CSV table of C-alpha atoms in Angstrom, one decimal:
chain,number,residue,atom,x,y,z
A,1,MET,CA,-15.3,11.1,19.6
A,2,SER,CA,-16.3,13.2,17.5
A,3,ASP,CA,-16.2,17.0,17.0
A,4,GLY,CA,-18.4,19.0,14.1
A,5,GLY,CA,-19.6,15.6,12.5
A,6,LEU,CA,-15.8,14.6,12.5
A,7,VAL,CA,-15.7,10.8,14.6
A,8,ALA,CA,-11.9,8.9,14.9
A,9,ALA,CA,-11.2,5.6,13.4
A,10,ILE,CA,-8.9,3.4,14.0
A,11,GLY,CA,-6.6,1.9,10.5
A,12,VAL,CA,-4.4,-1.0,10.4
A,13,ILE,CA,-2.6,-2.8,7.7
A,14,SER,CA,0.7,-4.5,7.2
A,15,GLY,CA,1.4,-3.8,3.2
A,16,THR,CA,4.0,-6.6,0.6
A,17,SER,CA,7.1,-5.7,2.0
A,18,MET,CA,6.2,-7.2,5.2
A,19,ASP,CA,8.4,-4.6,7.1
A,20,GLY,CA,5.4,-4.6,10.1
A,21,ILE,CA,1.6,-3.4,10.4
A,22,ASP,CA,0.2,-0.5,10.3
A,23,VAL,CA,-1.5,1.1,12.3
A,24,ALA,CA,-2.8,5.1,12.3
A,25,LEU,CA,-6.0,7.0,14.4
A,26,ILE,CA,-8.0,9.8,12.0
A,27,ARG,CA,-11.2,12.1,13.0
A,28,SER,CA,-13.0,12.3,9.1
A,29,ASP,CA,-17.0,12.7,8.5
A,30,GLY,CA,-15.2,9.9,5.5
A,31,VAL,CA,-15.5,12.8,2.7
A,32,SER,CA,-13.8,15.7,2.4
A,33,ARG,CA,-12.4,16.6,5.9
A,34,VAL,CA,-9.4,14.9,7.9
A,35,GLU,CA,-7.7,15.4,10.8
A,36,ALA,CA,-4.4,12.7,11.3
A,37,GLY,CA,-3.9,11.2,14.2
A,38,PRO,CA,-0.1,9.5,15.6
A,39,GLY,CA,0.8,6.8,13.9
A,40,ALA,CA,3.2,3.9,14.8
A,41,THR,CA,5.4,0.1,13.0
A,42,TYR,CA,4.8,-2.1,14.7
A,43,PRO,CA,7.5,-5.2,13.7
A,44,TYR,CA,5.7,-9.0,13.6
A,45,PRO,CA,7.1,-11.7,15.1
A,46,ALA,CA,10.1,-13.1,12.8
A,47,ASP,CA,8.8,-16.7,12.8
A,48,VAL,CA,5.0,-15.3,11.2
A,49,ALA,CA,7.1,-12.9,8.3
A,50,ALA,CA,8.5,-16.2,7.5
A,51,GLU,CA,5.5,-17.4,6.9
A,52,LEU,CA,3.5,-15.4,5.1
A,53,ARG,CA,7.4,-15.1,2.7
A,54,ALA,CA,7.0,-18.1,2.1
A,55,VAL,CA,3.3,-18.4,1.6
A,56,VAL,CA,2.9,-15.6,-0.8
A,57,ALA,CA,6.3,-17.6,-2.4
A,58,ASP,CA,3.9,-19.9,-3.2
A,59,ALA,CA,0.6,-19.2,-4.4
A,60,ARG,CA,-0.9,-23.3,-4.7
A,61,ARG,CA,-0.4,-22.5,-0.4
A,62,ALA,CA,-1.9,-18.3,-0.7
A,63,ALA,CA,-5.2,-20.0,-1.9
A,64,GLY,CA,-5.9,-22.9,0.8
A,65,PRO,CA,-7.0,-23.9,3.5
A,66,LEU,CA,-4.8,-21.5,6.1
A,67,ALA,CA,-7.3,-20.5,9.5
A,68,ALA,CA,-4.2,-21.0,12.0
A,69,LEU,CA,-2.1,-18.8,10.6
A,70,GLU,CA,-5.3,-16.1,9.5
A,71,ALA,CA,-5.0,-16.7,13.5
A,72,VAL,CA,-2.0,-15.6,14.4
A,73,VAL,CA,-1.8,-12.8,11.9
A,74,THR,CA,-5.4,-11.3,12.9
A,75,ASP,CA,-3.8,-11.4,16.6
A,76,ALA,CA,-0.9,-9.9,15.5
A,77,HIS,CA,-2.5,-6.6,14.4
A,78,ALA,CA,-5.2,-6.8,17.4
A,79,ALA,CA,-2.0,-6.8,20.0
A,80,ALA,CA,0.3,-4.1,17.4
A,81,VAL,CA,-3.4,-2.1,18.4
A,82,GLU,CA,-3.3,-2.4,21.6
A,83,ARG,CA,0.4,-1.3,21.8
A,84,PHE,CA,-0.8,1.5,19.9
A,85,LEU,CA,-3.3,2.4,22.3
A,86,ALA,CA,-1.3,2.0,25.3
A,87,GLU,CA,1.8,3.8,24.1
A,88,PHE,CA,-0.7,6.3,22.5
A,89,GLY,CA,-3.0,7.1,25.3
A,90,VAL,CA,-6.1,6.9,23.7
A,91,ASP,CA,-9.0,6.2,25.6
A,92,ARG,CA,-10.4,2.8,23.3
A,93,SER,CA,-13.5,4.6,24.4
A,94,ALA,CA,-14.2,7.4,21.7
A,95,ILE,CA,-12.1,4.8,18.8
A,96,ALA,CA,-15.4,5.2,16.8
A,97,LEU,CA,-14.2,2.0,14.6
A,98,VAL,CA,-11.6,0.3,13.4
A,99,GLY,CA,-10.4,-0.5,9.8
A,100,LEU,CA,-8.3,-3.8,9.9
A,101,HIS,CA,-7.0,-4.4,5.7
A,102,GLY,CA,-5.6,-7.8,6.8
A,103,GLN,CA,-2.4,-9.6,4.6
A,104,THR,CA,-2.6,-9.5,0.7
A,105,VAL,CA,-1.2,-12.8,0.7
A,106,LEU,CA,-3.3,-14.1,-2.8
A,107,HIS,CA,-3.8,-11.1,-5.5
A,108,ARG,CA,-5.1,-12.2,-8.8
A,109,PRO,CA,-7.7,-9.9,-9.9
A,110,ARG,CA,-8.2,-11.4,-13.6
A,111,GLU,CA,-9.2,-14.4,-12.0
A,112,ARG,CA,-11.1,-12.8,-9.1
A,113,VAL,CA,-9.2,-14.0,-6.7
A,114,THR,CA,-8.0,-11.3,-3.5
A,115,ARG,CA,-7.4,-12.6,-0.1
A,116,GLN,CA,-6.3,-11.0,2.9
A,117,LEU,CA,-5.2,-12.6,5.7
A,118,CYS,CA,-7.6,-10.8,8.9
A,119,ASP,CA,-11.3,-12.5,10.9
A,120,GLY,CA,-13.2,-9.9,11.3
A,121,ALA,CA,-14.8,-11.9,14.6
A,122,ARG,CA,-12.0,-12.3,16.4
A,123,ALA,CA,-10.8,-9.4,16.2
A,124,ALA,CA,-13.2,-7.6,17.8
A,125,ALA,CA,-13.9,-10.2,19.8
A,126,ALA,CA,-10.3,-9.1,21.1
A,127,LEU,CA,-10.6,-5.3,20.8
A,128,GLU,CA,-13.8,-5.4,22.0
A,129,LEU,CA,-13.9,-2.1,18.8
A,130,ASP,CA,-16.2,-2.4,15.9
A,131,VAL,CA,-13.4,-3.8,12.9
A,132,VAL,CA,-14.5,-3.4,9.0
A,133,ASN,CA,-12.3,-5.8,6.6
A,134,ASP,CA,-12.4,-8.0,3.4
A,135,PHE,CA,-12.0,-4.3,1.6
A,136,ARG,CA,-11.0,-5.7,-1.6
A,137,SER,CA,-13.5,-8.4,-2.3
A,138,ALA,CA,-16.5,-7.4,-4.1
A,139,ASP,CA,-13.8,-4.8,-5.7
A,140,VAL,CA,-12.8,-7.7,-7.5
A,141,ALA,CA,-16.0,-9.7,-7.5
A,142,ALA,CA,-17.6,-7.1,-9.8
A,143,GLY,CA,-15.2,-7.2,-12.3
A,144,GLY,CA,-12.7,-4.4,-9.9
A,145,GLU,CA,-9.4,-4.6,-9.7
A,146,GLY,CA,-8.8,-4.5,-5.6
A,147,ALA,CA,-6.6,-2.6,-6.0
A,148,PRO,CA,-5.0,1.2,-5.2
A,149,LEU,CA,-8.3,0.9,-3.6
A,150,VAL,CA,-6.5,4.3,-1.5
A,151,PRO,CA,-7.0,6.9,-4.3
A,152,LEU,CA,-10.1,8.9,-2.6
A,153,TYR,CA,-8.1,9.5,0.6
A,154,HIS,CA,-5.6,11.3,-0.9
A,155,ALA,CA,-7.5,13.0,-3.4
A,156,ALA,CA,-9.4,14.1,0.6
A,157,VAL,CA,-6.2,15.1,1.9
A,158,ALA,CA,-4.6,17.0,-1.3
A,159,ALA,CA,-7.8,18.5,-1.3
A,160,ALA,CA,-6.7,22.3,-0.8
A,161,LEU,CA,-3.6,21.7,-2.9
A,162,ASP,CA,-2.3,22.9,-6.4
A,163,LYS,CA,-3.7,20.7,-9.1
A,164,PRO,CA,-2.7,18.6,-11.8
A,165,VAL,CA,-0.8,16.1,-8.6
A,166,MET,CA,1.0,11.9,-8.2
A,167,VAL,CA,0.5,10.6,-5.2
A,168,LEU,CA,2.7,7.6,-5.4
A,169,ASN,CA,3.6,5.1,-2.3
A,170,TRP,CA,6.7,3.4,-2.8
A,171,GLY,CA,5.6,0.3,-0.8
A,172,GLY,CA,6.4,-3.6,-2.1
A,173,VAL,CA,5.0,-2.7,-4.8
A,174,GLY,CA,4.1,0.9,-6.3
A,175,ASN,CA,0.8,2.4,-7.2
A,176,VAL,CA,0.1,6.6,-8.3
A,177,THR,CA,-2.8,9.0,-7.9
A,178,TYR,CA,-3.3,11.4,-10.6
A,179,LEU,CA,-5.1,14.3,-9.0
A,180,GLY,CA,-6.2,16.0,-12.1
A,181,ASP,CA,-7.1,20.5,-12.6
A,182,ALA,CA,-10.1,19.0,-13.9
A,183,GLY,CA,-11.0,17.3,-10.8
A,184,GLU,CA,-10.3,13.7,-12.0
A,185,VAL,CA,-8.8,11.0,-9.6
A,186,VAL,CA,-6.9,8.3,-11.4
A,187,ALA,CA,-5.3,5.1,-10.0
A,188,PHE,CA,-3.2,2.1,-10.4
A,189,ASP,CA,-0.2,-0.1,-9.9
A,190,THR,CA,3.0,1.1,-11.4
A,191,GLY,CA,5.1,-1.6,-10.8
A,192,PRO,CA,8.4,-2.8,-8.5
A,193,ALA,CA,7.8,-0.5,-5.4
A,194,ASN,CA,10.8,-1.4,-2.4
A,195,ALA,CA,9.9,-5.6,-2.4
A,196,LEU,CA,12.0,-6.4,-6.1
A,197,ILE,CA,15.2,-4.6,-3.9
A,198,ASP,CA,14.1,-6.3,-1.0
A,199,ASP,CA,14.2,-9.9,-1.6
A,200,PHE,CA,18.0,-9.0,-4.1
A,201,VAL,CA,19.4,-7.9,-0.4
A,202,ALA,CA,17.9,-9.8,1.6
A,203,ARG,CA,19.5,-13.3,-0.6
A,204,ARG,CA,22.7,-11.8,-1.6
A,205,LEU,CA,23.5,-9.8,1.8
A,206,GLY,CA,20.4,-10.8,4.6
A,207,LEU,CA,19.4,-7.6,5.1
A,208,ASN,CA,15.6,-6.5,5.2
A,209,ARG,CA,16.2,-3.7,2.6
A,210,ASP,CA,19.2,-1.4,1.1
A,211,GLU,CA,20.0,0.8,3.5
A,212,ASP,CA,20.2,4.6,1.9
A,213,GLY,CA,19.8,2.8,-1.0
A,214,ARG,CA,24.0,2.9,-0.5
A,215,LEU,CA,24.5,-0.8,-2.4
A,216,ALA,CA,22.2,1.0,-5.2
A,217,ALA,CA,24.1,4.2,-4.9
A,218,ALA,CA,27.5,2.1,-4.7
A,219,GLY,CA,26.5,0.1,-8.0
A,220,ARG,CA,26.3,0.6,-12.2
A,221,ALA,CA,23.1,-0.1,-13.5
A,222,ASP,CA,23.0,-2.9,-16.5
A,223,ALA,CA,21.2,-0.9,-18.6
A,224,ALA,CA,20.1,-4.1,-21.3
A,225,ILE,CA,18.9,-5.5,-18.4
A,226,VAL,CA,16.4,-2.4,-17.6
A,227,ALA,CA,15.0,-1.6,-20.9
A,228,ALA,CA,14.3,-6.1,-20.7
A,229,LEU,CA,12.3,-4.8,-18.1
A,230,THR,CA,11.3,-2.6,-18.9
A,231,ALA,CA,9.4,-4.7,-22.3
A,232,ASP,CA,7.1,-6.0,-19.8
A,233,SER,CA,3.4,-5.2,-21.5
A,234,TYR,CA,2.5,-4.4,-18.0
A,235,PHE,CA,3.9,-1.1,-18.6
A,236,ASP,CA,1.7,-0.1,-21.7
A,237,ARG,CA,-1.3,-1.1,-19.8
A,238,ALA,CA,-4.3,1.5,-19.3
A,239,PRO,CA,-5.0,1.9,-15.7
A,240,PRO,CA,-6.7,1.0,-13.9
A,241,LYS,CA,-4.9,-2.5,-13.7
A,242,SER,CA,-3.4,-4.2,-10.0
A,243,LEU,CA,0.1,-6.6,-9.6
A,244,ASP,CA,0.8,-9.8,-7.6
A,245,ARG,CA,3.1,-9.2,-5.8
A,246,ASN,CA,5.9,-11.5,-8.0
A,247,HIS,CA,4.7,-10.1,-11.0
A,248,PHE,CA,8.7,-9.4,-12.0
A,249,HIS,CA,10.1,-11.8,-9.4
A,250,ALA,CA,12.2,-12.3,-12.7
A,251,ALA,CA,14.1,-9.7,-12.6
A,252,LEU,CA,16.2,-11.2,-9.3
A,253,ALA,CA,16.6,-13.8,-11.8
A,254,ALA,CA,17.6,-11.6,-14.4
A,255,VAL,CA,20.5,-10.0,-12.3
A,256,GLU,CA,21.9,-12.7,-10.9
A,257,GLY,CA,24.6,-12.5,-12.6
A,258,LEU,CA,25.9,-9.6,-11.2
A,259,SER,CA,27.6,-7.9,-8.3
A,260,ASP,CA,25.5,-7.1,-5.0
A,261,ALA,CA,25.8,-3.3,-5.9
A,262,ASP,CA,25.2,-3.5,-9.7
A,263,GLY,CA,22.0,-5.6,-9.5
A,264,ALA,CA,20.7,-3.5,-6.8
A,265,ALA,CA,21.9,0.2,-8.9
A,266,THR,CA,20.1,-2.4,-11.7
A,267,LEU,CA,17.0,-2.6,-9.4
A,268,ALA,CA,16.8,1.2,-7.9
A,269,ALA,CA,16.9,2.6,-12.1
A,270,PHE,CA,14.9,-0.6,-13.0
A,271,THR,CA,12.1,0.2,-10.0
A,272,ILE,CA,12.5,4.0,-11.2
A,273,GLU,CA,11.5,3.5,-15.0
A,274,ALA,CA,8.4,2.1,-13.9
A,275,THR,CA,6.8,4.9,-11.7
A,276,ALA,CA,8.3,7.3,-14.6
A,277,ALA,CA,6.0,5.0,-17.0
A,278,ALA,CA,2.7,6.1,-15.3
A,279,SER,CA,3.3,9.3,-16.5
A,280,ARG,CA,2.2,8.1,-20.4
A,281,HIS,CA,-1.5,7.4,-18.3
A,282,VAL,CA,-2.6,10.8,-17.3
A,283,ALA,CA,-3.5,13.5,-19.1
A,284,LYS,CA,-1.6,16.2,-17.8
A,285,PRO,CA,2.5,14.7,-16.4
A,286,PRO,CA,2.2,16.7,-12.6
A,287,THR,CA,5.0,19.0,-11.8
A,288,ARG,CA,4.8,17.8,-7.8
A,289,TRP,CA,5.6,14.1,-6.5
A,290,LEU,CA,4.3,13.0,-3.3
A,291,VAL,CA,5.9,10.1,-2.0
A,292,CYS,CA,4.1,8.2,0.8
A,293,GLY,CA,6.3,5.1,2.3
A,294,GLY,CA,9.4,3.4,3.0
A,295,GLY,CA,10.5,4.1,-0.9
A,296,ARG,CA,11.1,7.4,0.4
A,297,ARG,CA,13.6,7.5,2.5
A,298,ASN,CA,16.1,6.0,-0.3
A,299,PRO,CA,17.9,8.9,-1.7
A,300,THR,CA,18.6,7.1,-4.2
A,301,LEU,CA,15.6,5.5,-5.2
A,302,MET,CA,13.8,9.5,-4.4
A,303,LYS,CA,16.3,11.3,-6.2
A,304,GLY,CA,17.4,9.2,-10.0
A,305,LEU,CA,12.3,9.4,-10.0
A,306,ALA,CA,13.0,12.9,-10.2
A,307,ALA,CA,16.6,13.4,-12.7
A,308,ARG,CA,14.5,11.5,-14.2
A,309,LEU,CA,10.6,12.9,-14.7
A,310,ALA,CA,12.5,16.1,-14.2
A,311,ALA,CA,9.0,16.8,-11.1
A,312,ARG,CA,9.6,18.2,-8.0
A,313,VAL,CA,8.8,15.1,-5.4
A,314,GLU,CA,9.4,15.3,-2.1
A,315,PRO,CA,7.7,12.8,0.5
A,316,ILE,CA,4.2,13.3,2.0
A,317,GLU,CA,5.6,14.5,5.1
A,318,ALA,CA,5.7,17.8,3.1
A,319,ILE,CA,1.7,19.1,3.8
A,320,GLY,CA,1.9,17.6,6.9
A,321,PHE,CA,1.7,14.2,6.8
A,322,ASP,CA,3.5,10.8,8.2
A,323,GLY,CA,4.1,9.2,4.6
A,324,ASP,CA,4.7,6.1,7.6
A,325,VAL,CA,1.3,5.6,7.7
A,326,VAL,CA,-0.7,6.9,5.3
A,327,GLU,CA,-2.2,4.0,4.2
A,328,ALA,CA,-3.7,2.8,8.1
A,329,GLN,CA,-4.8,5.8,7.3
A,330,CYS,CA,-6.4,5.6,4.6
A,331,PHE,CA,-8.2,1.8,6.1
A,332,ALA,CA,-9.6,4.4,9.5
A,333,TYR,CA,-11.1,6.6,6.0
A,334,LEU,CA,-11.8,3.6,4.7
A,335,ALA,CA,-14.0,1.9,8.0
A,336,LEU,CA,-15.8,5.0,8.1
A,337,ARG,CA,-16.6,4.8,4.4
A,338,SER,CA,-17.9,1.9,4.4
A,339,ARG,CA,-20.6,2.1,7.4
A,340,ALA,CA,-22.2,5.3,5.4
A,341,GLY,CA,-22.2,2.6,2.1
A,342,LEU,CA,-20.1,5.2,1.0
A,343,PRO,CA,-18.0,4.5,-2.4
A,344,LEU,CA,-14.4,2.8,-1.4
A,345,SER,CA,-14.1,2.8,-5.1
A,346,LEU,CA,-14.0,4.7,-9.0
A,347,PRO,CA,-13.7,2.9,-12.0
A,348,THR,CA,-11.1,5.9,-12.1
A,349,THR,CA,-9.4,4.3,-9.8
A,350,THR,CA,-9.8,-0.2,-9.9
A,351,GLY,CA,-11.4,-0.2,-13.1
A,352,VAL,CA,-14.7,-1.1,-11.7
A,353,PRO,CA,-18.3,-1.2,-13.4
A,354,ARG,CA,-19.6,2.3,-11.9
A,355,PRO,CA,-18.6,3.9,-7.9
A,356,LEU,CA,-18.6,0.4,-4.5
A,357,THR,CA,-18.7,0.4,-1.7
A,358,GLY,CA,-17.6,-2.1,0.3
A,359,GLY,CA,-15.7,-4.0,3.8
A,360,ARG,CA,-17.4,-6.0,6.5
A,361,PHE,CA,-18.3,-5.2,9.6
A,362,TRP,CA,-17.7,-7.2,12.3
A,363,PRO,CA,-19.7,-5.5,15.8
A,364,ALA,CA,-17.9,-6.0,19.2
A,365,ALA,CA,-19.9,-8.1,21.6
A,366,ARG,CA,-21.6,-5.3,23.2
């Protein structure tokens, strides 16, 4: 499907929060024009999600043989795409490409290691569509952080906005894209987003999230713990920089002695402080922040960040995009760029030495 240079592509990702598989359709030229189509999230089978969380929590397992789990994860992603095609009545023959990120289980760029579970050949065969996967490896191998990869997509969707503006993704780990009034595109991971709070309420209450931030809103943050956590040297490191999901896992031990509500409030306050620290590393603090990811649905986080920054903080829906599937849209966009040999990352987004393309192409059997 093409229209004036626009090509239809599907993007698929499961983020570090592992709350589901996001699938989205866009039409784009892979450069500056993007038209968003439908998007949806499909849950992992519960046993697969549990196994993935166990692997992510054990770096030795995450670095070891995982062929069987990779096949299951790949099949779950392919099944999500099939459900999406059926649910939205999308003609398979109209899709030029699928950008399949896979599931990150290990990300240690300083060791030049990143691992996303996704068998591209298996997915291409199952879907009978061309697939691009393995988006991060080339960047990490060249000395980049391998993340975040969404900045060039943020720049495309925000092209018409007044600058500077910050686009924040609050998934498991938070990341920002700073779009400056001189054309700068600077990006980096900010620190924890939903992962710590999700893990805390799962451990304490058996819940998968603090719904609407109600538990945190009922508690009182421990200022001393927040100060100790925000003393981490990561926040002073100049970007580009990125994080493994479990970098701040010690925060869970720090709040162990607090009540459920106070523990959630403390982790929420830490998340807000970690995110606000991003302003230290940009040329001109933006007065507008656009938020993607599950964190934008947490009023405690959104109101807290707005108060902390004295800035306009609003969901990315304010400019017509679905914040639940922006990252999935991004990997459709990056798949198109990969096939065109265009950069997926820049020195100012991942620290790679030069603008660099990436991704591996797996053609469907013809």
